[in-house]
Each structure stands twice: as structure tokens, then as C-alpha cells.
């Protein structure tokens, strides 16, 4: 029976399916036709053949070791956790090998492993580790149990016809149906929310529903539990909101809510990467089983669009920017992104630029998307994937702030600014409105700390989030943005922060000579408005483009303001005298300040503070506009950290005390180089002679940058009217400037 496509307005309501009684297997990711097509190409498609050989080598080694399903006891990183994780990954691969190669040893391995789990599972209580708000049975959290079922559903689908009807009945009665019920009905606080956790849960139930031809389970997966008994305002063990009044649930809700129209996922790229596998693998399964649903067209093709957003959220090495909770080094080389790129290619119109990413990944999935990608690469269809400047909106409607990525590539140098003015980011969000990070190629010049966690390393808190993730990494002082009175944005309160997002004021990445992002934050501190404008400017007289940063603070009361910059490398010089204490003391007592050692300080008297450092054989200089009695603090993470859970990273903090309205202006230059082989330093000094605020009132700000050759670059910016057609006139030092639009830039030699 064909199911009519249901329009978006009613798509998430009651959705009942009549599954075909005589459905063929496999039917999820592989199908009988796709298996036939793949077999016909074996030996003719180098990348697919190589990927197949790698998987075969891996699975054969595991089969030789034998089957082990230990009684669960460990956190992530522990032996039992890693053994069960390895089991589900290998089962999925073995099932695929059985279909492609036809060797029954792979089907026997999957069958025998499943029967071992069917014997173990009914005996399992909740996992003995009690940290999670939703404990699993095989793993310490229901999230990992869902990972297991997503992968194992595919393995079962591949060997379904090999397994006898008697064994299938046993597996479904004692393993698969109880498993699906446990992570859904048995764990509503996990299953019925909008979060990457529940996405995995929804997809796990949906995947096994398709294999079992179960209408009720599939509806549960797509639309959530009808009655979950969860009170609004309930939170998980990390303080994240589980349920809000009137919130939709299920897979479709998890496609609807977290993604912006641009494909940005509100939890940030690290968790978007993690969730892309269930999002896309289930979409492929739905496309294969229910093409009339047109899942890849849902929400204007958001699932494919999100892959492009993710690829743009990477540095030149393909590593994701560590916004919110994000582990540094995670990249599009991960297994999730290999699958995502392949699926986006096949179901998104076969964009040849995606093939260039797949070439770098150097492996493909062993299915229809994978063979399609491998064929495209074999036939030399690949074109470069060009990462340009982009402004990605946040929020379901695209009106909850966003993330701007500004790039300038000249020769072998690529400078990248990442400015975050997004929503809270659910439970994985940080209190870092208007924060930024800055890259020279793949090297962090100014960093976002990321998360405080050693994922899957048992020695560090069982591989889970460390307490320092809350006391340091999420706090505002851990980011390159403004802190008022040593208190984090929204006072570090999730419920408050979850209500607000910053507002984009202006973005223009069209001119490579000057690219600008400007945003405002009105709610981080009651009675205070923050307005940050950042420009990446390519100018004659400078070896590389420089970064101009203008942070304006408007408050009803006098406050202390701190603006940190977290750098890497070795300090070279500063143009002021430093005071260094005989013994180190923490900078403060709470809100992350307790984790900073105060290593040195200075009270400034000159109009410009200039600080230079060397990192990765390149020089960097930060020049800042200062006023008498401004302070600069040199700090380093690691205070009140007895277990050495934090990196020992350096930072510079500019401080203004007892001020209402304040403006921080700085320029960061990347210049020169140093060779440890020739021991020669080239262009090791800043090119800036003076940096000056030449005009400021409630409506405009003017900044002049004069280089050592006497050339001045003047930027005038309208801070209250962002109309592109507004005409402006401003008189500065007896000279009148006229322009149309938000900003005006001129160079005077």
C-alpha cells in the first residue's frame, strides 16, 4: 500500500503505516538491488574496493578473536563499555560483508553474537554506574544503548533471511522488542526530548521498527511517546532542559527544532557531527522503505543542507570549530562524516564538490551512497569544495542569532575568524555571547577552550564530562568575550540563558578587502548592552590581513569589565612594565576565575598597549587602545585543579574598573616567521605605529590605524542604524565624511 506524502503542517501528527507483509531484506541501508549493483562493480572502483578490503581485514580479525559479551560494569573507556561498542560496530560491518561478498561466515558471526545478547539482555538490570539521568543496560547511559540498536538493526537486516524463523522469533521477543521499549517507554526522559540524545533513541526505535515491519514502533520513533508523564522544566544530569510545555517530540521534532534554515545545529558542530549519523542513516532507511514521505525534502532539504553547514564549520585541516561542548581535533574524517558526505552526495543531487571531501577522507561507506561517491571519484568528477565566508543563522526560524565565519585566503595563508552570537545551545551550550576564535590555517591564534572532558579515556572521570566543564569551560571567562563584575553571562543560569540569543546587527563577507560581522547582546547582564564589531581587513603595508575588534559596552551602572584573549606560544615583548608576584594566587573565587593563576599584571599609561608572541614559527602582535589606569593581566589556567584536568593555557585580560560606558578596541596582526633551522627571524615586529579611536558618540565610532610607513586606515561605523541605504555624514577633525550604508573605510597615504 502506498502512503501519500503528508504536508509539513500535518506531518508530525498521527502517522500510521501499513507495512508490506512480504518486505524484502535487506531494506534499511542496503537493498537487494543495491547489493546487486555493488557486486557488479567490485574490482572496478578503486576507492570502494580499498574500503571493502579494509573492512574485511578488520572484521576477519574480530571473528578470529571470538565472541564476547561481558556483563556491563564500566563507564566509557572501560573494558566492558569498549567491548560492547566494538561489538555493535563490527556486527554492522559483518552484516554488510555478508551481503556484498556472500560469505556465510559473516552471517554466522552476526547470528551467534545476537543470540549471545538475547541470552544476556533479559538478565540485565540498569547499568551499575549511576551518573546518567537515563541509565542504560548494556552501557552506562541509554544514549549508548541507542547507538547499539542503530547499528545492530542494520546488521540484523542484512542477515535476516539467513537466520531461521525460530531464532528470529527468539531475537525479537527477548532482545529487540524489549530493547526498543526500554529506551522509549522505559526511558521517556531520554526519548521524548529535543536533543542529540533523543535523536539517537528515536532512530534506534525507528530502524528496528522498519526491520520488524512494526507500525506502532515506527510511529513512536517519528512522533515520540503520546503520554510520557514528564513534568515541564525537568532537567538532565548536566542541567539541560528535558521538557518544555507544548514541545513536540520524536524524530521529526528533532529535525524541526535544533536546525536553523541554514543547517546550523544549535548544540554546535561537535554534537551536530555526532547526530548526523542517526539523522542521515534513518533518512536513507526511510527513503528506501517509504519514498513517498520525501524525507530528504523535509524542511526544504534541511538534512542535506546541514552537511554543508558542518563542512563549513571546519578549519583548513577539516577540524570542527570547538563551539560549545566540543572536543578539539574532531574532524570530517570521522566515521559519521564519511557516511554523511556519501549520503548527501547521492540524495542531494550528486554535487561534485563533495567528492573532493570524500577524496580527503579516503574511504567510503559500503552501500549505495558509498559506491556512488567512489564511482564519481573514479570517473574524475570531483571539484574543489570551497569554504568561503558564511553567516549561519541559529534557531528553528533562523532568528536566534548565529555564527559568522570570515575567511581570507592569500597564497598559502588562510586566516579565519569565527564569531559566535548564537542561542544557548541546549545543555551543551556555553555562556559566551559575542565570543570569537581566530585561526591561521589550522593553527589556533586565539582559542575557544572547548570542553573539559577526555572522551572515552577511563582514567579521567570514566571518560565523562569533568566538573571543570561546569566550573571553567562553560563560564564566560573561559572565552574571548566580555565579563562584567567577574560574573558569567546570565549569571551562569541555564534557564535564563536558554531564553535569549544575541542579535545580528550587520554582516558583509562580499569584499575580500574588508569583511565585517557585528552583533549585539542585550540580556547577558541586566541593564547592560554589549555590541561587538569585528573586521578582517586586507591592507597595503601589512604582510597579512589584520583583525580589528571593537567591543562597546553601554551600562546603566558602573562596573568592572574584563576582556580576555587566550593565545598560544611564547611571549616575545610588551611595551609596558610587568609586575610578577613571588607566589601565584587565583585571580578570583568563582565563575571560572578560581581556575586562573595571576602570573603578572600592569597598570597602563600609554595610549596603546602592544603585546607580541611567537607560535608555530609565526609572529603575532595584539595592539590595544588603552586609557590611564586600565590594567592588563597575564593569566594561565590550572588554579584549583588538583587532578590536572585543565590544560595550562595562557591568556591576556584587559580590565577597566568603575566604568559605565566603555569601549575596547584592538588589532591583531599575523606577521613574519622564524626558522629554527636557519635561526632567522623575518618581519618579527608589528607594522602598526598607532591605533586610535578618532570618534565615538551613541551613533558612530571611528577607528584609525596608522602603520609605520605613515599610511592610515580609517573605519567609520554606524552603531545605531544598520540600513544599507541610509546616508551618513560625519565631521572629524575639520574633515567631513559622507557615505551610504553601515560603514565607510578609506586609506590616506
XYZ file of C-alpha atoms in Angstrom:
749
model
C 0.000 0.000 0.000
C 1.370 3.402 -0.946
C 1.406 6.128 1.674
C 0.621 9.627 0.443
C 3.067 12.403 1.230
C 1.783 14.371 4.185
C 2.400 18.100 4.144
C 4.636 19.611 6.808
C 1.681 21.176 8.635
C 0.318 17.738 9.493
C 3.455 15.647 9.069
C 4.153 15.367 12.768
C 0.631 14.415 13.831
C -0.827 10.882 13.806
C 1.093 8.859 11.233
C 0.067 5.248 10.771
C 1.787 2.946 8.352
C 0.749 -0.284 6.731
C 3.997 -2.143 6.215
C 4.245 -4.570 3.323
C 3.913 -8.084 4.704
C 6.374 -9.571 2.263
C 9.032 -6.875 2.591
C 12.438 -7.938 1.313
C 15.675 -7.883 3.276
C 17.940 -6.073 3.458
C 15.798 -2.958 3.306
C 17.367 -0.302 5.534
C 20.612 0.954 4.007
C 21.311 -1.895 1.621
C 18.582 -3.301 -0.614
C 18.573 -6.381 -2.868
C 19.002 -4.122 -5.902
C 21.813 -2.064 -4.376
C 23.626 -5.249 -3.382
C 23.331 -6.490 -6.977
C 24.634 -3.161 -8.299
C 27.571 -3.121 -5.873
C 28.580 -6.691 -6.704
C 28.608 -5.809 -10.385
C 31.171 -3.060 -9.713
C 33.576 -4.986 -7.474
C 37.124 -4.783 -8.711
C 36.346 -1.792 -10.896
C 36.083 1.075 -8.375
C 39.393 1.613 -6.521
C 38.167 3.615 -3.510
C 35.246 1.287 -2.852
C 37.443 -1.787 -3.293
C 40.018 -0.389 -0.873
C 37.321 0.484 1.689
C 35.879 -3.026 1.360
C 39.304 -4.599 1.861
C 39.921 -2.515 4.996
C 36.582 -3.514 6.499
C 37.123 -7.169 5.637
C 40.546 -7.163 7.301
C 39.077 -5.565 10.433
C 36.101 -7.914 10.697
C 38.127 -11.038 9.963
C 40.445 -10.151 12.850
C 37.493 -9.811 15.204
C 35.960 -13.089 14.087
C 39.273 -14.793 14.821
C 39.164 -13.446 18.379
C 35.745 -14.940 19.016
C 32.556 -13.582 20.549
C 32.479 -11.910 23.951
C 29.504 -10.165 25.546
C 30.684 -9.297 29.080
C 28.408 -8.287 31.940
C 28.346 -4.454 31.810
C 30.089 -2.555 34.575
C 32.298 0.244 33.195
C 31.963 3.877 32.207
C 33.039 4.898 28.703
C 36.645 3.950 28.104
C 36.391 0.921 30.377
C 36.746 -2.606 29.046
C 33.111 -3.708 29.053
C 31.989 -0.419 27.514
C 34.555 -0.601 24.739
C 33.886 -4.311 24.111
C 30.159 -3.779 23.613
C 30.845 -0.724 21.447
C 33.241 -2.748 19.334
C 30.640 -5.500 19.048
C 27.961 -3.286 17.523
C 30.364 -1.634 15.096
C 31.718 -4.983 13.919
C 28.269 -6.580 13.659
C 27.095 -3.850 11.301
C 30.185 -4.301 9.138
C 29.904 -8.095 9.179
C 26.312 -7.883 8.006
C 27.366 -5.681 5.090
C 30.192 -8.074 4.177
C 27.736 -10.962 4.134
C 25.545 -9.141 1.659
C 28.343 -7.957 -0.616
C 30.642 -10.989 -0.527
C 28.077 -13.712 0.130
C 30.352 -15.452 2.648
C 28.194 -17.116 5.310
C 30.877 -16.830 7.995
C 29.853 -13.192 8.420
C 26.193 -14.087 8.826
C 27.100 -16.819 11.315
C 29.125 -14.315 13.336
C 26.236 -11.820 13.477
C 23.692 -14.514 14.309
C 25.766 -16.013 17.087
C 26.551 -12.585 18.544
C 22.860 -11.644 18.524
C 21.900 -14.922 20.219
C 24.502 -14.218 22.910
C 22.942 -10.800 23.511
C 19.449 -12.306 23.537
C 20.629 -14.563 26.360
C 22.298 -11.734 28.282
C 19.810 -8.894 27.836
C 16.833 -10.286 29.821
C 19.121 -10.744 32.833
C 20.394 -7.162 32.885
C 19.256 -4.611 35.459
C 20.037 -0.945 34.962
C 23.730 -0.336 34.439
C 25.600 -0.230 37.768
C 27.134 3.204 37.073
C 24.561 5.736 38.294
C 25.785 9.045 36.889
C 23.381 9.392 33.948
C 19.862 10.858 34.101
C 18.889 7.952 31.798
C 20.895 4.836 32.577
C 21.158 2.107 30.001
C 21.541 -1.606 30.481
C 24.415 -2.560 28.209
C 26.010 0.866 28.664
C 26.043 3.432 31.440
C 23.609 5.664 29.568
C 20.631 4.965 27.326
C 22.358 7.039 24.649
C 24.959 4.336 24.089
C 22.307 1.629 24.211
C 20.636 3.505 21.358
C 23.928 3.603 19.449
C 23.989 -0.171 19.784
C 20.486 -0.625 18.381
C 21.016 1.782 15.461
C 23.992 -0.240 14.253
C 22.705 -3.686 15.192
C 19.389 -3.079 13.412
C 21.392 -2.792 10.210
C 23.295 -5.986 10.976
C 20.060 -7.866 11.689
C 18.509 -6.539 8.495
C 21.469 -7.851 6.498
C 21.302 -11.399 7.932
C 17.528 -11.544 8.450
C 16.891 -14.205 5.812
C 19.903 -16.256 6.910
C 18.609 -16.615 10.467
C 15.975 -19.303 10.987
C 12.380 -18.232 11.760
C 12.705 -19.817 15.213
C 15.827 -17.823 16.059
C 14.297 -14.644 14.633
C 11.268 -15.066 16.872
C 13.579 -15.539 19.849
C 15.675 -12.474 18.998
C 12.664 -10.264 18.515
C 10.899 -11.448 21.668
C 13.856 -11.449 24.049
C 16.129 -8.780 22.585
C 14.847 -6.307 20.008
C 11.332 -5.503 21.224
C 12.317 -5.242 24.921
C 15.307 -3.152 23.866
C 13.152 -0.738 21.856
C 10.613 -0.494 24.679
C 13.301 0.168 27.270
C 14.897 3.127 25.502
C 11.494 4.644 24.700
C 8.663 3.758 27.087
C 11.140 2.783 29.783
C 13.202 5.970 29.429
C 10.806 8.778 28.427
C 13.100 11.448 29.907
C 15.685 10.312 27.361
C 13.440 9.509 24.413
C 10.913 12.350 24.490
C 13.016 15.476 24.188
C 14.742 17.624 21.584
C 18.416 16.768 21.922
C 21.073 14.695 20.197
C 20.398 12.003 22.837
C 16.792 11.554 21.835
C 17.667 11.666 18.151
C 19.711 8.527 18.666
C 16.856 6.990 20.675
C 14.222 7.877 18.080
C 16.328 6.495 15.250
C 17.165 3.303 17.138
C 13.473 2.550 17.586
C 12.717 3.616 14.010
C 15.414 1.428 12.471
C 14.326 -1.728 14.268
C 10.693 -0.838 13.506
C 11.473 -0.931 9.792
C 13.199 -4.300 10.107
C 10.336 -5.755 12.168
C 7.631 -4.151 9.968
C 6.137 -2.634 13.142
C 3.747 0.287 12.559
C 3.452 1.284 16.217
C 7.191 1.397 16.810
C 7.709 3.485 13.684
C 5.082 5.996 14.724
C 6.711 6.140 18.170
C 10.052 6.884 16.535
C 8.742 9.597 14.231
C 6.392 11.360 16.632
C 7.507 10.395 20.145
C 5.534 8.991 23.030
C 1.985 10.291 23.264
C 1.955 10.321 27.079
C 5.313 10.461 28.799
C 4.328 11.760 32.261
C 7.276 14.164 32.307
C 6.795 17.477 34.113
C 7.777 20.635 32.180
C 11.082 22.030 33.390
C 12.637 18.655 34.152
C 16.434 18.667 33.686
C 19.097 16.101 32.906
C 22.221 15.385 34.957
C 24.122 18.183 33.170
C 21.434 20.796 33.883
C 19.931 20.649 30.385
C 16.198 21.093 29.870
C 14.333 17.851 29.131
C 10.808 19.026 28.567
C 9.125 22.343 27.906
C 5.406 22.994 27.707
C 3.866 22.097 24.350
C 7.088 20.727 22.893
C 6.809 18.235 20.045
C 8.822 15.041 20.279
C 10.171 12.281 18.111
C 12.485 12.197 15.121
C 10.560 14.824 13.171
C 10.682 17.264 16.085
C 14.430 16.710 16.280
C 14.695 17.636 12.611
C 12.378 20.636 13.041
C 13.698 22.395 16.134
C 17.510 22.221 16.503
C 18.340 23.042 12.880
C 18.233 26.570 11.539
C 17.177 27.154 7.923
C 20.914 27.373 7.112
C 21.588 23.899 8.521
C 23.326 25.040 11.725
C 22.579 22.733 14.661
C 22.054 24.658 17.874
C 24.178 22.351 20.049
C 27.235 23.208 17.947
C 29.314 21.372 15.321
C 30.781 18.728 17.649
C 27.360 17.355 18.528
C 25.981 18.036 15.068
C 28.717 15.722 13.771
C 27.691 13.081 16.314
C 23.998 13.350 15.454
C 24.461 13.379 11.678
C 24.844 9.615 11.552
C 21.415 8.783 13.012
C 19.756 11.689 11.196
C 21.023 10.634 7.786
C 21.117 6.852 8.133
C 17.457 6.842 9.217
C 16.592 9.246 6.422
C 18.185 6.837 3.965
C 16.256 3.939 5.502
C 13.018 5.908 5.244
C 13.813 6.812 1.645
C 14.356 3.142 0.823
C 11.209 1.993 2.606
C 8.867 4.974 2.392
C 9.934 7.135 -0.560
C 6.531 8.848 -0.614
C 7.479 10.559 2.649
C 10.156 12.515 0.748
C 12.255 12.822 3.899
C 15.162 14.456 2.086
C 12.812 17.250 1.017
C 11.530 17.784 4.563
C 12.012 21.324 5.877
C 13.352 22.412 2.481
C 16.024 19.737 2.380
C 17.481 20.584 5.770
C 19.259 17.256 6.325
C 21.440 17.602 3.246
C 21.878 21.326 3.863
C 23.171 20.558 7.357
C 26.073 18.554 5.900
C 27.231 21.652 4.026
C 26.913 23.718 7.211
C 29.090 21.210 9.048
C 31.755 21.191 6.358
C 31.882 24.982 6.549
C 32.294 24.790 10.325
C 35.820 23.434 9.936
C 39.295 24.894 9.736
C 41.695 24.275 6.855
C 42.539 20.807 8.263
C 38.890 19.777 8.390
C 38.660 20.069 12.188
C 35.384 21.369 13.609
C 35.450 24.670 15.448
C 35.011 23.711 19.150
C 31.928 25.841 19.808
C 30.008 24.956 22.985
C 30.962 21.495 24.250
C 33.367 20.371 21.564
C 36.486 18.237 21.640
C 39.318 19.729 19.649
C 40.623 17.639 16.791
C 37.277 16.091 15.867
C 37.005 16.447 12.111
C 35.231 15.458 8.946
C 37.460 12.379 8.846
C 35.191 10.813 11.495
C 33.039 7.828 10.528
C 29.895 9.937 10.945
C 31.041 12.432 8.326
C 32.194 9.766 5.904
C 28.648 8.436 5.956
C 27.128 11.939 5.903
C 29.130 13.100 2.883
C 28.270 9.934 0.968
C 24.538 10.230 1.717
C 24.451 13.959 0.965
C 26.133 13.274 -2.367
C 23.679 10.603 -3.504
C 20.482 12.139 -2.151
C 21.441 15.785 -2.592
C 21.974 15.929 -6.337
C 25.498 14.490 -6.700
C 27.356 17.743 -6.039
C 30.893 17.131 -7.372
C 32.425 19.356 -4.688
C 31.507 16.750 -2.076
C 33.690 14.278 -3.938
C 36.762 16.342 -3.068
C 35.931 15.922 0.635
C 35.462 12.183 0.115
C 38.857 12.032 -1.624
C 40.449 13.500 1.502
C 38.508 11.087 3.725
C 39.972 8.283 1.572
C 37.195 5.811 2.352
C 33.520 5.365 1.620
C 30.541 3.602 3.145
C 29.831 0.120 1.798
C 26.410 0.930 0.384
C 24.701 2.815 -2.444
C 25.911 6.271 -1.369
C 29.435 4.916 -0.968
C 29.556 3.272 -4.377
C 28.089 6.415 -5.965
C 30.850 8.538 -4.419
C 33.551 6.060 -5.356
C 32.292 5.961 -8.953
C 32.307 9.759 -9.126
C 35.892 9.877 -7.881
C 36.958 7.110 -10.250
C 35.442 8.998 -13.145
C 37.297 12.177 -12.116
C 34.157 14.212 -11.453
C 35.463 15.813 -8.252
C 35.624 19.584 -7.938
C 37.087 21.598 -5.037
C 34.857 22.241 -2.033
C 35.393 25.953 -1.494
C 34.878 27.183 2.042
C 34.031 30.841 1.799
C 32.908 33.391 4.355
C 29.460 32.479 5.595
C 26.960 33.634 8.204
C 24.978 30.696 9.612
C 21.758 31.523 11.426
C 20.686 29.725 14.615
C 17.196 28.777 15.758
C 14.275 26.974 14.138
C 13.251 30.155 12.344
C 16.795 31.426 11.841
C 16.197 34.315 14.238
C 18.149 33.145 17.274
C 21.487 34.727 16.440
C 24.108 32.735 14.606
C 27.746 32.004 13.870
C 29.734 34.039 11.351
C 32.807 32.541 9.693
C 35.001 35.057 7.885
C 37.848 33.749 5.761
C 40.676 35.420 3.884
C 42.969 33.226 1.824
C 46.100 34.687 0.266
C 48.636 32.266 -1.144
C 49.360 29.628 1.494
C 47.866 31.705 4.290
C 44.261 31.337 5.355
C 43.030 33.482 8.227
C 39.671 32.527 9.709
C 37.527 34.410 12.195
C 34.725 32.518 13.967
C 32.355 34.880 15.786
C 29.579 33.300 17.844
C 26.412 35.234 18.576
C 24.113 32.226 18.797
C 21.452 30.852 21.145
C 22.357 28.951 24.313
C 22.850 25.612 22.518
C 20.721 23.433 24.824
C 22.562 21.558 27.594
C 25.843 21.654 25.688
C 25.844 25.443 25.391
C 28.378 27.803 26.966
C 27.866 31.278 28.457
C 29.866 33.052 25.790
C 27.816 35.643 23.958
C 29.769 37.500 21.275
C 32.826 35.296 21.728
C 35.278 34.506 18.954
C 38.211 32.360 17.947
C 40.803 33.026 15.276
C 42.843 30.687 13.075
C 45.932 30.883 10.880
C 45.399 27.900 8.590
C 44.682 25.086 11.086
C 46.558 26.755 13.954
C 44.577 28.487 16.687
C 45.829 32.022 17.178
C 43.173 32.858 19.762
C 41.320 29.841 21.032
C 37.946 28.651 22.200
C 38.754 26.251 25.061
C 36.129 23.695 24.026
C 35.002 21.084 26.534
C 36.636 19.810 29.735
C 36.421 16.116 29.076
C 38.659 13.305 27.889
C 36.164 11.346 25.809
C 36.380 7.570 26.338
C 39.514 7.814 28.485
C 38.560 5.892 31.605
C 41.291 7.402 33.798
C 39.706 10.835 33.504
C 36.321 10.610 35.182
C 35.278 7.492 33.328
C 35.554 9.356 30.049
C 32.672 11.624 31.064
C 32.365 15.373 31.498
C 34.592 16.590 34.305
C 33.357 19.011 36.944
C 35.666 21.603 35.419
C 33.420 21.640 32.359
C 30.902 23.460 34.527
C 33.286 25.418 36.741
C 35.576 26.506 33.885
C 34.804 25.575 30.257
C 31.203 26.814 30.235
C 31.947 30.006 32.156
C 32.290 33.290 30.295
C 35.854 33.988 31.453
C 36.962 30.869 29.536
C 36.101 32.625 26.262
C 37.297 35.634 24.316
C 34.387 37.868 25.246
C 33.450 40.472 27.825
C 32.782 39.699 31.507
C 31.112 42.139 33.852
C 31.967 42.119 37.581
C 33.582 38.668 37.351
C 30.138 37.145 36.735
C 29.255 34.910 33.810
C 26.596 35.816 31.278
C 23.077 35.192 32.656
C 24.822 34.529 35.983
C 25.604 31.091 34.579
C 21.932 30.102 34.792
C 20.759 27.748 32.049
C 17.062 28.596 32.208
C 17.789 32.302 31.802
C 20.364 31.826 29.061
C 18.056 29.477 27.195
C 15.544 32.295 26.722
C 17.824 34.623 24.796
C 20.070 34.870 21.772
C 22.268 37.690 20.561
C 21.125 39.802 17.620
C 22.941 40.176 14.342
C 23.489 43.846 13.569
C 25.471 43.639 10.345
C 27.325 41.101 8.232
C 29.149 41.551 4.958
C 31.593 38.990 3.610
C 31.371 40.011 -0.021
C 34.507 42.165 -0.209
C 37.759 40.256 0.446
C 39.462 43.547 1.352
C 37.165 44.115 4.324
C 34.740 41.606 5.816
C 32.650 42.566 8.849
C 30.433 40.893 11.430
C 28.658 42.955 14.072
C 26.218 41.725 16.740
C 24.561 42.913 19.942
C 23.797 41.230 23.245
C 21.118 42.866 25.407
C 20.380 40.236 28.049
C 23.626 38.738 29.364
C 23.757 41.416 32.077
C 20.576 43.280 33.076
C 20.952 46.955 32.260
C 23.984 46.423 30.027
C 24.249 46.213 26.251
C 27.252 44.678 24.521
C 27.982 45.477 20.883
C 30.884 43.751 19.176
C 32.087 44.587 15.676
C 34.889 42.576 14.098
C 36.501 43.186 10.731
C 39.101 41.188 8.813
C 40.921 43.797 6.726
C 43.418 43.319 3.907
C 45.501 46.480 3.610
C 48.657 47.593 1.845
C 51.577 47.925 4.223
C 50.608 44.788 6.160
C 52.052 41.391 5.322
C 48.762 39.637 6.049
C 45.209 40.812 6.762
C 44.674 42.078 10.298
C 41.742 41.595 12.663
C 40.053 44.710 14.061
C 37.958 44.151 17.188
C 35.608 46.769 18.654
C 33.720 45.846 21.841
C 31.371 48.572 23.091
C 29.699 48.384 26.486
C 26.753 50.543 27.484
C 25.542 50.136 31.071
C 23.253 51.947 33.481
C 25.687 51.364 36.350
C 29.432 51.452 36.942
C 31.115 48.050 36.657
C 34.376 46.224 36.209
C 34.880 44.901 32.681
C 37.309 42.166 31.661
C 38.097 41.247 28.055
C 40.338 38.164 27.714
C 42.344 36.863 24.769
C 43.563 33.261 25.018
C 46.643 32.733 22.874
C 49.278 30.019 22.362
C 53.034 30.241 22.163
C 55.847 32.221 23.743
C 55.615 35.880 24.668
C 58.160 37.987 22.806
C 57.646 41.519 24.074
C 55.300 44.098 25.583
C 55.593 47.886 25.709
C 54.877 48.260 29.431
C 56.438 47.146 32.691
C 55.071 43.989 34.293
C 54.755 43.184 37.968
C 55.180 39.490 38.765
C 54.141 38.057 42.143
C 56.506 35.954 44.241
C 53.785 33.335 44.638
C 50.818 32.569 42.430
C 47.259 33.256 43.555
C 43.956 32.516 41.800
C 42.502 35.520 40.013
C 39.135 35.115 41.746
C 36.942 32.774 43.756
C 34.160 31.668 41.387
C 32.645 31.802 37.878
C 35.816 30.328 36.385
C 38.130 32.966 37.867
C 39.152 30.438 40.531
C 40.843 28.394 37.796
C 43.128 31.204 36.575
C 46.571 31.839 38.025
C 47.506 35.507 38.019
C 51.048 35.421 36.648
C 51.689 39.118 36.030
C 49.923 42.478 35.792
C 50.443 46.080 34.761
C 48.690 49.426 35.107
C 48.758 51.127 31.732
C 49.591 54.727 30.983
C 50.339 54.832 27.236
C 47.533 55.216 24.637
C 48.403 51.837 23.123
C 49.343 48.525 24.727
C 51.325 46.244 22.431
C 51.933 42.538 23.128
C 53.772 40.153 20.779
C 54.221 36.386 20.831
C 55.646 33.582 18.676
C 53.732 30.411 17.860
C 54.251 27.738 15.191
C 57.119 29.822 13.739
C 54.892 32.863 13.165
C 54.730 36.170 15.000
C 51.528 37.767 16.293
C 51.017 41.210 17.798
C 47.980 42.479 19.663
C 47.720 46.275 19.797
C 45.008 47.738 22.029
C 43.674 51.222 22.693
C 44.058 51.944 26.404
C 43.279 54.698 28.855
C 45.085 55.767 32.035
C 44.634 53.242 34.857
C 43.452 50.469 32.564
C 45.003 47.184 33.614
C 46.363 44.183 31.776
C 46.625 40.779 33.451
C 48.624 37.782 32.307
C 46.910 34.587 33.407
C 47.134 30.828 32.968
C 44.591 28.066 33.554
C 45.273 25.460 36.225
C 44.425 27.027 39.569
C 42.243 24.960 41.909
C 42.729 21.974 39.635
C 44.289 19.266 41.845
C 43.674 16.484 39.313
C 45.218 18.389 36.395
C 42.004 18.204 34.396
C 42.649 21.533 32.653
C 45.255 22.446 30.072
C 47.797 25.017 31.234
C 46.924 27.644 28.619
C 47.970 31.318 28.772
C 45.751 34.341 28.411
C 45.767 38.149 28.449
C 42.973 40.114 30.127
C 42.342 43.818 29.579
C 40.481 45.296 32.548
C 38.568 48.530 33.073
C 37.247 49.384 36.527
C 34.382 51.558 37.756
C 33.104 52.330 34.262
C 29.624 52.629 32.761
C 30.189 53.043 29.061
C 33.446 51.588 27.816
C 34.989 50.663 24.514
C 37.707 48.094 23.909
C 39.468 48.417 20.555
C 42.294 46.169 19.415
C 44.037 44.959 16.278
C 45.631 41.543 15.936
C 48.363 41.160 13.309
C 49.836 37.962 11.930
C 53.289 38.724 10.575
C 56.682 37.349 9.797
C 58.215 33.985 10.523
C 61.026 32.299 12.393
C 63.065 29.344 11.177
C 64.661 27.110 13.789
C 66.887 25.694 11.033
C 68.341 28.961 9.753
C 67.710 30.680 13.095
C 66.474 33.749 11.269
C 63.522 35.974 12.188
C 61.745 37.781 9.351
C 59.361 40.708 9.891
C 59.213 39.982 13.609
C 57.757 43.376 14.619
C 54.322 44.922 14.361
C 53.524 47.194 11.418
C 51.259 49.435 13.496
C 52.543 52.805 14.677
C 49.317 53.975 16.367
C 45.779 52.713 16.957
C 43.238 55.395 17.856
C 39.529 55.917 18.432
C 39.117 59.147 16.460
C 35.374 59.497 17.015
C 32.714 57.996 19.263
C 29.206 59.010 20.232
C 25.991 56.991 20.723
C 25.570 56.683 16.949
C 29.033 56.267 15.427
C 32.508 55.044 16.111
C 35.636 55.844 14.112
C 38.905 53.920 14.387
C 42.172 54.903 12.713
C 45.087 52.508 12.199
C 48.372 54.127 11.183
C 51.210 51.927 10.017
C 54.914 52.608 10.345
C 55.060 53.840 6.748
C 52.657 56.638 7.653
C 49.620 55.159 5.858
C 46.352 55.482 7.798
C 43.303 53.226 7.503
C 40.106 54.828 8.780
C 36.938 52.848 9.516
C 33.712 54.684 10.342
C 30.817 52.578 11.589
C 27.179 53.397 12.276
C 26.275 51.735 15.567
C 22.540 52.510 15.686
C 21.301 52.385 12.079
C 22.148 49.277 10.052
C 20.202 50.208 6.926
C 22.084 49.546 3.693
C 20.594 52.667 2.090
C 20.945 55.114 4.968
C 23.087 58.168 4.129
C 25.553 59.352 6.751
C 27.666 62.441 7.288
C 30.304 62.825 9.961
C 32.832 65.560 10.692
C 36.142 64.528 12.255
C 38.990 66.983 12.816
C 37.669 69.506 10.325
C 37.114 66.885 7.654
C 33.648 65.751 6.576
C 32.960 62.166 5.551
C 29.872 61.113 3.622
C 28.769 57.583 2.840
C 25.784 55.304 2.337
C 25.337 52.120 4.334
C 26.616 50.893 7.673
C 30.327 51.583 7.307
C 32.903 53.626 5.450
C 36.567 52.796 5.016
C 39.292 54.912 3.488
C 43.074 54.858 3.290
C 45.153 58.031 3.495
C 48.797 57.951 2.401
